[in-house]
Short mmCIF file of C-alpha atoms in Angstrom, two decimals:
data_model
loop_
_atom_site.label_atom_id
_atom_site.label_comp_id
_atom_site.label_asym_id
_atom_site.label_seq_id
_atom_site.Cartn_x
_atom_site.Cartn_y
_atom_site.Cartn_z
CA MET C 1 16.96 -7.09 -33.27
CA GLN C 2 17.80 -8.70 -29.92
CA HIS C 3 16.24 -12.00 -28.83
CA TYR C 4 15.57 -12.97 -25.22
CA ASP C 5 13.73 -15.66 -23.30
CA ALA C 6 11.76 -13.00 -21.43
CA ILE C 7 11.28 -9.25 -21.51
CA ILE C 8 10.27 -7.50 -18.29
CA LEU C 9 8.68 -4.07 -18.36
CA GLY C 10 9.51 -2.24 -15.15
CA ALA C 11 12.65 -2.21 -13.00
CA GLY C 12 10.87 -1.94 -9.68
CA ALA C 13 10.40 -4.45 -6.89
CA ALA C 14 8.32 -7.03 -8.79
CA GLY C 15 10.22 -6.63 -12.06
CA LEU C 16 13.67 -7.03 -10.50
CA MET C 17 12.54 -10.05 -8.48
CA ALA C 18 11.13 -11.67 -11.63
CA ALA C 19 14.35 -10.90 -13.51
CA ALA C 20 16.61 -12.34 -10.82
CA THR C 21 14.47 -15.46 -10.52
CA ALA C 22 14.33 -16.11 -14.27
CA GLY C 23 17.98 -15.23 -14.81
CA GLN C 24 19.13 -17.65 -12.12
CA ARG C 25 17.13 -20.33 -13.92
CA GLY C 26 19.36 -19.84 -16.95
CA ARG C 27 17.06 -17.50 -18.86
CA ARG C 28 18.21 -14.54 -20.95
CA VAL C 29 16.20 -11.59 -19.67
CA LEU C 30 15.83 -7.96 -20.70
CA VAL C 31 14.46 -5.47 -18.16
CA VAL C 32 13.37 -2.09 -19.52
CA ASP C 33 12.18 1.00 -17.69
CA HIS C 34 11.62 4.61 -18.70
CA ALA C 35 13.17 5.76 -15.40
CA ASP C 36 16.87 6.59 -15.33
CA ALA C 37 17.56 4.30 -12.35
CA PRO C 38 16.13 1.02 -11.05
CA GLY C 39 13.97 0.71 -7.94
CA LYS C 40 13.01 4.34 -7.54
CA LYS C 41 9.91 3.58 -5.46
CA ILE C 42 11.94 1.25 -3.28
CA LEU C 43 14.39 4.06 -2.54
CA ILE C 44 11.73 6.42 -1.15
CA SER C 45 9.78 3.79 0.78
CA GLY C 46 9.76 3.64 4.55
CA GLY C 47 11.29 7.08 4.89
CA GLY C 48 14.29 5.87 2.89
CA ARG C 49 14.74 2.68 4.93
CA CYS C 50 12.32 0.45 2.97
CA ASN C 51 9.61 -1.40 4.89
CA PHE C 52 10.53 -4.44 2.82
CA THR C 53 8.04 -6.98 4.21
CA ASN C 54 5.72 -7.81 7.10
CA ILE C 55 6.06 -10.96 9.18
CA GLY C 56 2.27 -10.97 9.61
CA THR C 57 1.66 -11.40 5.87
CA ALA C 58 -1.51 -13.40 5.20
CA PRO C 59 -3.95 -13.39 2.26
CA ASP C 60 -6.70 -11.74 4.33
CA ARG C 61 -4.57 -8.59 4.50
CA PHE C 62 -4.94 -7.94 0.80
CA LEU C 63 -7.82 -6.40 -1.16
CA SER C 64 -8.91 -7.93 -4.45
CA ALA C 65 -12.08 -8.70 -6.35
CA ASN C 66 -10.92 -12.30 -5.84
CA PRO C 67 -9.69 -12.54 -2.23
CA HIS C 68 -8.27 -16.03 -2.87
CA PHE C 69 -6.06 -15.10 -5.81
CA ALA C 70 -2.99 -14.04 -3.79
CA LYS C 71 -2.85 -17.23 -1.71
CA SER C 72 -0.78 -19.25 -4.18
CA ALA C 73 2.07 -16.81 -4.74
CA LEU C 74 2.17 -15.64 -1.11
CA GLY C 75 2.19 -19.22 0.11
CA ARG C 76 5.10 -20.22 -2.12
CA TYR C 77 7.30 -17.20 -1.37
CA THR C 78 6.83 -15.95 2.17
CA ALA C 79 8.05 -13.04 4.26
CA ALA C 80 10.48 -15.48 5.89
CA ASP C 81 11.88 -16.36 2.46
CA PHE C 82 12.55 -12.72 1.62
CA LEU C 83 13.99 -12.06 5.07
CA ALA C 84 16.40 -14.95 4.53
CA LEU C 85 17.54 -13.30 1.30
CA VAL C 86 18.05 -9.98 3.11
CA GLU C 87 20.12 -11.69 5.79
CA ALA C 88 22.13 -13.63 3.20
CA HIS C 89 23.23 -10.26 1.82
CA GLY C 90 24.26 -9.06 5.27
CA ILE C 91 21.63 -6.34 5.44
CA ALA C 92 20.85 -5.35 9.03
CA TRP C 93 17.16 -4.92 9.79
CA HIS C 94 14.76 -4.19 12.61
CA GLU C 95 11.10 -4.70 13.37
CA LYS C 96 8.92 -1.71 14.09
CA THR C 97 5.28 -1.99 15.12
CA LEU C 98 2.84 -4.59 13.82
CA GLY C 99 5.40 -6.85 12.14
CA GLN C 100 6.89 -4.19 9.87
CA LEU C 101 10.51 -4.91 8.90
CA PHE C 102 12.89 -2.10 7.87
CA CYS C 103 16.53 -1.80 6.89
CA ASP C 104 18.74 -0.40 9.64
CA GLY C 105 20.60 1.48 6.96
CA SER C 106 19.22 2.55 3.60
CA ALA C 107 16.58 1.35 1.16
CA ARG C 108 19.38 1.44 -1.41
CA GLN C 109 20.62 -1.81 0.15
CA ILE C 110 17.47 -3.57 -1.08
CA VAL C 111 17.93 -2.25 -4.62
CA GLU C 112 21.60 -3.28 -4.61
CA MET C 113 20.61 -6.71 -3.30
CA LEU C 114 18.15 -7.21 -6.17
CA LEU C 115 20.73 -6.07 -8.72
CA ASP C 116 23.28 -8.45 -7.20
CA GLU C 117 20.73 -11.25 -7.53
CA CYS C 118 20.27 -10.32 -11.20
CA ASP C 119 24.06 -10.45 -11.68
CA LYS C 120 24.10 -14.00 -10.29
CA ALA C 121 22.27 -15.11 -13.43
CA THR C 122 25.58 -15.47 -15.26
CA ARG C 123 26.62 -18.26 -12.87
CA SER C 124 23.60 -20.26 -14.02
CA GLY C 125 24.12 -19.65 -17.70
CA GLY C 126 21.52 -16.90 -17.68
CA GLN C 127 21.74 -13.18 -18.35
CA VAL C 128 19.90 -10.10 -17.13
CA ASP C 129 20.28 -6.93 -19.18
CA ILE C 130 18.77 -3.73 -17.79
CA ALA C 131 17.94 -0.89 -20.19
CA LEU C 132 16.86 2.39 -18.59
CA GLY C 133 16.00 5.95 -19.47
CA ALA C 134 13.74 5.64 -22.51
CA PRO C 135 10.00 5.09 -22.92
CA LEU C 136 8.54 2.25 -24.94
CA ASP C 137 7.37 3.13 -28.44
CA SER C 138 5.32 -0.03 -28.93
CA VAL C 139 4.59 -3.53 -27.68
CA THR C 140 3.21 -6.08 -30.14
CA HIS C 141 2.61 -9.83 -30.35
CA ASP C 142 2.69 -11.89 -33.54
CA GLY C 143 1.22 -15.04 -32.05
CA THR C 144 4.52 -16.56 -30.99
CA ALA C 145 6.69 -13.71 -29.70
CA PHE C 146 6.35 -10.29 -28.12
CA ARG C 147 8.23 -7.40 -29.68
CA ILE C 148 9.10 -4.14 -27.98
CA THR C 149 10.44 -1.03 -29.67
CA ARG C 150 12.24 1.78 -27.83
CA ARG C 151 14.42 4.47 -29.38
CA GLY C 152 14.15 2.60 -32.65
CA ASN C 153 15.72 -0.53 -31.16
CA GLN C 154 13.74 -3.75 -31.07
CA ALA C 155 13.80 -6.84 -28.88
CA THR C 156 11.69 -9.98 -28.95
CA ALA C 157 10.88 -12.76 -26.51
CA PRO C 158 8.24 -15.49 -26.16
CA ARG C 159 7.50 -14.19 -22.66
CA LEU C 160 6.57 -10.69 -21.51
CA ILE C 161 6.24 -9.77 -17.83
CA VAL C 162 4.47 -6.48 -17.12
CA ALA C 163 5.72 -5.00 -13.85
CA THR C 164 5.10 -1.30 -14.46
CA GLY C 165 3.01 -0.77 -11.32
CA GLY C 166 0.02 1.53 -11.00
CA PRO C 167 -0.48 5.29 -11.24
CA SER C 168 0.30 6.08 -7.59
CA ILE C 169 3.05 8.67 -7.02
CA PRO C 170 3.19 10.06 -10.59
CA LYS C 171 6.13 12.32 -9.69
CA MET C 172 8.15 9.10 -9.62
CA GLY C 173 7.10 8.40 -13.20
CA ALA C 174 4.22 6.09 -12.30
CA THR C 175 1.51 5.65 -14.93
CA GLY C 176 -1.40 3.39 -15.79
CA TYR C 177 0.56 1.87 -18.67
CA ALA C 178 -0.03 -1.68 -17.40
CA TYR C 179 -3.77 -1.18 -17.76
CA ASP C 180 -3.37 0.05 -21.33
CA LEU C 181 -1.37 -3.06 -22.18
CA ALA C 182 -3.89 -5.32 -20.50
CA ARG C 183 -6.71 -3.81 -22.55
CA GLN C 184 -4.58 -4.00 -25.69
CA PHE C 185 -4.40 -7.76 -25.21
CA GLY C 186 -8.06 -8.14 -24.29
CA LEU C 187 -7.77 -8.41 -20.51
CA LYS C 188 -10.18 -6.67 -18.15
CA VAL C 189 -9.18 -4.04 -15.63
CA VAL C 190 -10.84 -3.54 -12.25
CA GLU C 191 -11.43 0.20 -11.85
CA PRO C 192 -8.31 1.61 -10.16
CA ARG C 193 -8.44 4.18 -7.39
CA PRO C 194 -5.91 5.70 -4.96
CA ALA C 195 -5.20 3.63 -1.83
CA LEU C 196 -3.21 4.17 1.36
CA VAL C 197 -3.95 7.84 0.82
CA PRO C 198 -4.86 10.81 3.06
CA LEU C 199 -8.54 11.83 3.05
CA THR C 200 -9.78 15.40 2.69
CA LEU C 201 -12.52 17.17 4.64
CA GLY C 202 -14.87 19.92 3.53
CA GLY C 203 -17.96 21.79 4.71
CA GLU C 204 -18.33 22.15 8.47
CA GLU C 205 -15.58 19.60 9.03
CA THR C 206 -12.95 22.01 7.72
CA LEU C 207 -12.69 23.30 11.29
CA PHE C 208 -10.71 20.16 12.09
CA ARG C 209 -7.98 21.43 9.77
CA SER C 210 -7.04 23.83 12.57
CA LEU C 211 -5.71 20.75 14.35
CA SER C 212 -3.08 20.24 11.64
CA GLY C 213 -0.14 18.35 13.14
CA VAL C 214 -2.11 16.78 16.00
CA ALA C 215 -1.95 12.98 16.16
CA SER C 216 -3.68 10.47 18.40
CA GLU C 217 -4.03 6.70 18.59
CA VAL C 218 -7.51 5.75 17.44
CA VAL C 219 -9.54 2.96 15.90
CA ALA C 220 -10.58 4.08 12.41
CA ARG C 221 -13.46 2.40 10.62
CA ALA C 222 -14.65 2.17 7.02
CA GLY C 223 -17.71 -0.05 6.84
CA LYS C 224 -16.94 -3.11 8.96
CA THR C 225 -13.16 -2.80 8.54
CA ARG C 226 -11.25 -1.36 11.48
CA PHE C 227 -7.63 -0.45 12.15
CA ARG C 228 -6.05 0.67 15.39
CA GLU C 229 -3.14 2.99 14.76
CA ALA C 230 -2.39 6.71 14.84
CA ALA C 231 -4.55 9.26 13.05
CA LEU C 232 -3.11 12.62 12.05
CA PHE C 233 -4.98 15.83 11.33
CA THR C 234 -3.61 17.77 8.36
CA HIS C 235 -4.25 21.12 6.73
CA ARG C 236 -6.46 19.27 4.23
CA GLY C 237 -8.11 16.63 6.37
CA LEU C 238 -7.05 13.30 7.86
CA SER C 239 -3.95 11.15 7.51
CA GLY C 240 -1.75 8.89 9.62
CA PRO C 241 -1.51 5.08 9.47
CA ALA C 242 -5.07 4.41 10.67
CA ILE C 243 -6.55 6.69 8.01
CA LEU C 244 -4.28 5.39 5.25
CA GLN C 245 -5.41 1.87 6.10
CA VAL C 246 -9.14 2.58 5.95
CA SER C 247 -8.72 4.70 2.81
CA SER C 248 -8.20 1.50 0.82
CA TYR C 249 -11.69 0.37 1.85
CA TRP C 250 -13.37 3.78 1.68
CA ARG C 251 -15.55 4.75 -1.26
CA HIS C 252 -16.41 8.31 -2.24
CA GLY C 253 -19.60 9.46 -0.51
CA GLU C 254 -19.28 7.03 2.38
CA PRO C 255 -18.51 8.12 5.96
CA ILE C 256 -15.67 6.88 8.13
CA GLY C 257 -15.83 6.48 11.90
CA ILE C 258 -13.13 7.16 14.46
CA ASP C 259 -12.99 5.87 18.02
CA PHE C 260 -11.02 8.57 19.80
CA THR C 261 -11.05 6.70 23.13
CA PRO C 262 -10.18 3.07 22.32
CA ASP C 263 -8.76 2.40 25.80
CA ALA C 264 -11.55 4.05 27.80
CA VAL C 265 -13.53 1.83 30.18
CA PRO C 266 -17.33 1.67 29.80
CA ASP C 267 -19.13 4.74 31.13
CA TRP C 268 -15.85 6.51 31.76
CA LEU C 269 -17.38 9.98 31.52
CA ILE C 270 -20.12 9.07 33.96
CA ALA C 271 -17.51 7.66 36.33
CA ALA C 272 -15.52 10.89 36.00
CA LYS C 273 -18.66 12.85 36.89
CA ARG C 274 -19.08 10.81 40.08
CA ALA C 275 -15.44 11.24 41.05
CA GLN C 276 -14.95 14.89 40.01
CA PRO C 277 -18.30 16.61 39.40
CA ARG C 278 -16.65 20.00 38.87
CA LEU C 279 -14.35 18.65 36.15
CA SER C 280 -14.86 20.28 32.74
CA PRO C 281 -15.56 18.10 29.67
CA ARG C 282 -12.38 19.47 28.10
CA ARG C 283 -10.25 18.31 31.02
CA ALA C 284 -12.01 14.97 31.12
CA LEU C 285 -11.25 14.42 27.43
CA GLY C 286 -7.73 15.67 28.00
CA GLN C 287 -7.07 12.61 30.16
CA HIS C 288 -7.37 10.50 26.99
CA LEU C 289 -6.47 12.86 24.14
CA PRO C 290 -3.99 15.57 23.15
CA ASP C 291 -5.03 18.95 24.55
CA ARG C 292 -5.91 20.64 21.24
CA LEU C 293 -7.97 17.67 20.11
CA ALA C 294 -9.72 17.44 23.50
CA GLU C 295 -10.61 21.14 23.30
CA THR C 296 -12.04 20.87 19.77
CA LEU C 297 -14.08 17.75 20.49
CA ALA C 298 -15.39 19.20 23.75
CA GLU C 299 -16.55 22.31 21.88
CA ARG C 300 -18.33 20.15 19.29
CA LEU C 301 -20.04 18.10 22.01
CA ALA C 302 -21.36 21.34 23.56
CA LEU C 303 -21.73 19.89 27.05
CA PRO C 304 -22.25 22.06 30.14
CA ALA C 305 -19.19 23.61 31.75
CA GLU C 306 -18.98 20.94 34.47
CA LEU C 307 -19.64 17.20 34.32
CA GLY C 308 -21.77 17.46 37.45
CA ALA C 309 -24.22 19.69 35.60
CA THR C 310 -24.70 17.10 32.86
CA THR C 311 -27.18 14.23 32.90
CA ASP C 312 -25.91 10.68 32.61
CA LYS C 313 -27.93 10.37 29.40
CA LEU C 314 -26.02 13.24 27.78
CA LEU C 315 -22.70 11.86 28.98
CA ALA C 316 -23.55 8.41 27.63
CA ALA C 317 -24.38 10.00 24.26
CA ALA C 318 -21.07 11.88 24.33
CA GLN C 319 -19.20 8.65 25.10
CA GLY C 320 -20.91 6.99 22.16
CA ARG C 321 -20.02 9.79 19.80
CA LEU C 322 -16.39 9.86 20.91
CA ALA C 323 -16.24 6.09 20.35
CA ASP C 324 -17.54 6.41 16.78
CA TRP C 325 -17.12 10.00 15.61
CA THR C 326 -18.39 10.22 12.05
CA PHE C 327 -16.50 12.10 9.37
CA HIS C 328 -17.66 12.59 5.78
CA PRO C 329 -14.54 12.92 3.60
CA ASN C 330 -15.17 14.83 0.38
CA GLY C 331 -12.32 13.04 -1.38
CA SER C 332 -8.72 11.95 -1.05
CA GLU C 333 -5.39 13.53 -1.94
CA GLY C 334 -5.36 11.33 -5.03
CA TYR C 335 -2.63 9.41 -6.78
CA ALA C 336 -0.09 12.14 -6.00
CA LYS C 337 -0.10 11.10 -2.33
CA ALA C 338 -1.35 7.52 -2.64
CA GLU C 339 1.21 4.87 -1.74
CA VAL C 340 -0.48 2.24 -3.91
CA THR C 341 -3.49 1.63 -6.13
CA VAL C 342 -6.58 -0.48 -5.43
CA GLY C 343 -7.81 -2.28 -8.53
CA GLY C 344 -5.82 -3.10 -11.62
CA VAL C 345 -5.54 -5.98 -14.06
CA SER C 346 -8.38 -8.36 -13.23
CA THR C 347 -7.24 -11.56 -11.57
CA ALA C 348 -10.07 -13.39 -13.32
CA GLY C 349 -7.92 -13.42 -16.46
CA LEU C 350 -4.68 -14.53 -14.76
CA SER C 351 -3.26 -17.77 -13.39
CA SER C 352 -2.70 -17.46 -9.65
CA ARG C 353 0.29 -19.78 -9.90
CA THR C 354 2.20 -18.17 -12.79
CA MET C 355 0.56 -14.72 -13.13
CA GLU C 356 0.11 -15.57 -16.82
CA ALA C 357 -2.86 -14.34 -18.85
CA LYS C 358 -5.21 -17.21 -19.57
CA THR C 359 -6.01 -15.99 -23.07
CA VAL C 360 -2.55 -14.73 -24.09
CA PRO C 361 0.13 -17.38 -23.48
CA GLY C 362 3.43 -15.87 -22.41
CA LEU C 363 1.97 -12.61 -21.05
CA HIS C 364 2.33 -12.12 -17.29
CA PHE C 365 1.31 -9.29 -14.95
CA VAL C 366 2.88 -8.86 -11.50
CA GLY C 367 3.03 -6.48 -8.55
CA GLU C 368 0.90 -3.39 -8.18
CA ALA C 369 -0.35 -3.67 -11.78
CA VAL C 370 -2.56 -6.57 -10.63
CA ASP C 371 -5.81 -6.21 -8.68
CA VAL C 372 -4.14 -7.21 -5.40
CA THR C 373 -3.49 -4.49 -2.83
CA GLY C 374 -1.99 -4.99 0.60
CA TRP C 375 -2.36 -3.19 3.88
CA LEU C 376 0.11 -0.52 4.96
CA GLY C 377 3.28 -1.90 6.48
CA GLY C 378 5.30 -3.94 4.00
CA TYR C 379 2.49 -6.07 2.58
CA ASN C 380 2.65 -4.58 -0.91
CA PHE C 381 6.37 -5.26 -1.12
CA GLN C 382 5.75 -8.86 -0.13
CA TRP C 383 3.18 -9.14 -2.93
CA ALA C 384 5.77 -7.70 -5.34
CA TRP C 385 8.36 -10.27 -4.25
CA ALA C 386 5.92 -13.17 -4.32
CA SER C 387 4.23 -12.36 -7.63
CA GLY C 388 7.52 -11.50 -9.29
CA ARG C 389 8.97 -14.78 -8.09
CA ALA C 390 5.93 -16.68 -9.41
CA ALA C 391 6.31 -15.20 -12.89
CA GLY C 392 10.10 -15.61 -12.86
CA GLU C 393 9.71 -19.30 -12.11
CA ALA C 394 7.26 -19.71 -15.00
CA VAL C 395 9.19 -18.13 -17.88
#
């Protein structure tokens, strides 16, 4: 039997941050993970360069049943704080679009940085042990301490931090284990569903699959939520950053809207008719869109062969449809392709300051396991850092 101050389940972003924070506070910490290496999701993120945070991080860029819950942790550990850590380790970085920060080199640098931070625990009289490659057999609580069993070995601690993530990307070993633990200890779980995930098309809309590989900058809409980024047609439906963003807000059975001409001036088709009456609708659309997409949309609009032969009323209707083209996804590509999970352990049962369960002292949930989900572009990593830090400071 081994005794620790805290046991952390999960050697991912949130778990390693919690471990480093607690260890540097002089705590003896055990991190366990069924994976054979730490930080596996970190390593594949951002095309292998890890979009490790977003300088535009703000609470309104996160989804949760309680939109205020994330404010405390995010306010106490900011994107600037994590960037300072990255720079302190000499990791070169660059900003892409929309505040997204990436390593110049490899995502492995972020994992190595976190492990180095865990190693620093010894300087503070702390200790971080990492045990990998075996699943948990059981997790129990006797009223004062948590006990885990794996491969017949047992460890106990008065604090347990659950950082096992959600079920997105199961090929990486992801599961809903955090939800099972939450229910075991009487906590509620907000129904999880895939997020930041491609959407699929069926019925008559399958014809758009012929555009597979075509991308265009659009404004995508789900309900009242809009994102301007690229949309990509795939052999199954729709993807690209704009679609991944709205997928987090989309519910099965609801439509999504796409503005294919976000930069077009009002009445642009009517103006084109005045200037070039013999211009075909396809060529007119081609001034704003990739050729294959312009051809497909022009065919669907079924306008006369020349703009001059079309009434202004019809052109106005075509402009309106192009500015809010409605698709009816029949589903998504599921957890296999989802970058994260919407839903999770209900924040109603957790302290926003310490991530501790209100009814089970010493039990904390952090990262993707919690019902806090960020936008695409480094926000979910920042939540992992901030929530992990909050729990690590509390144990």
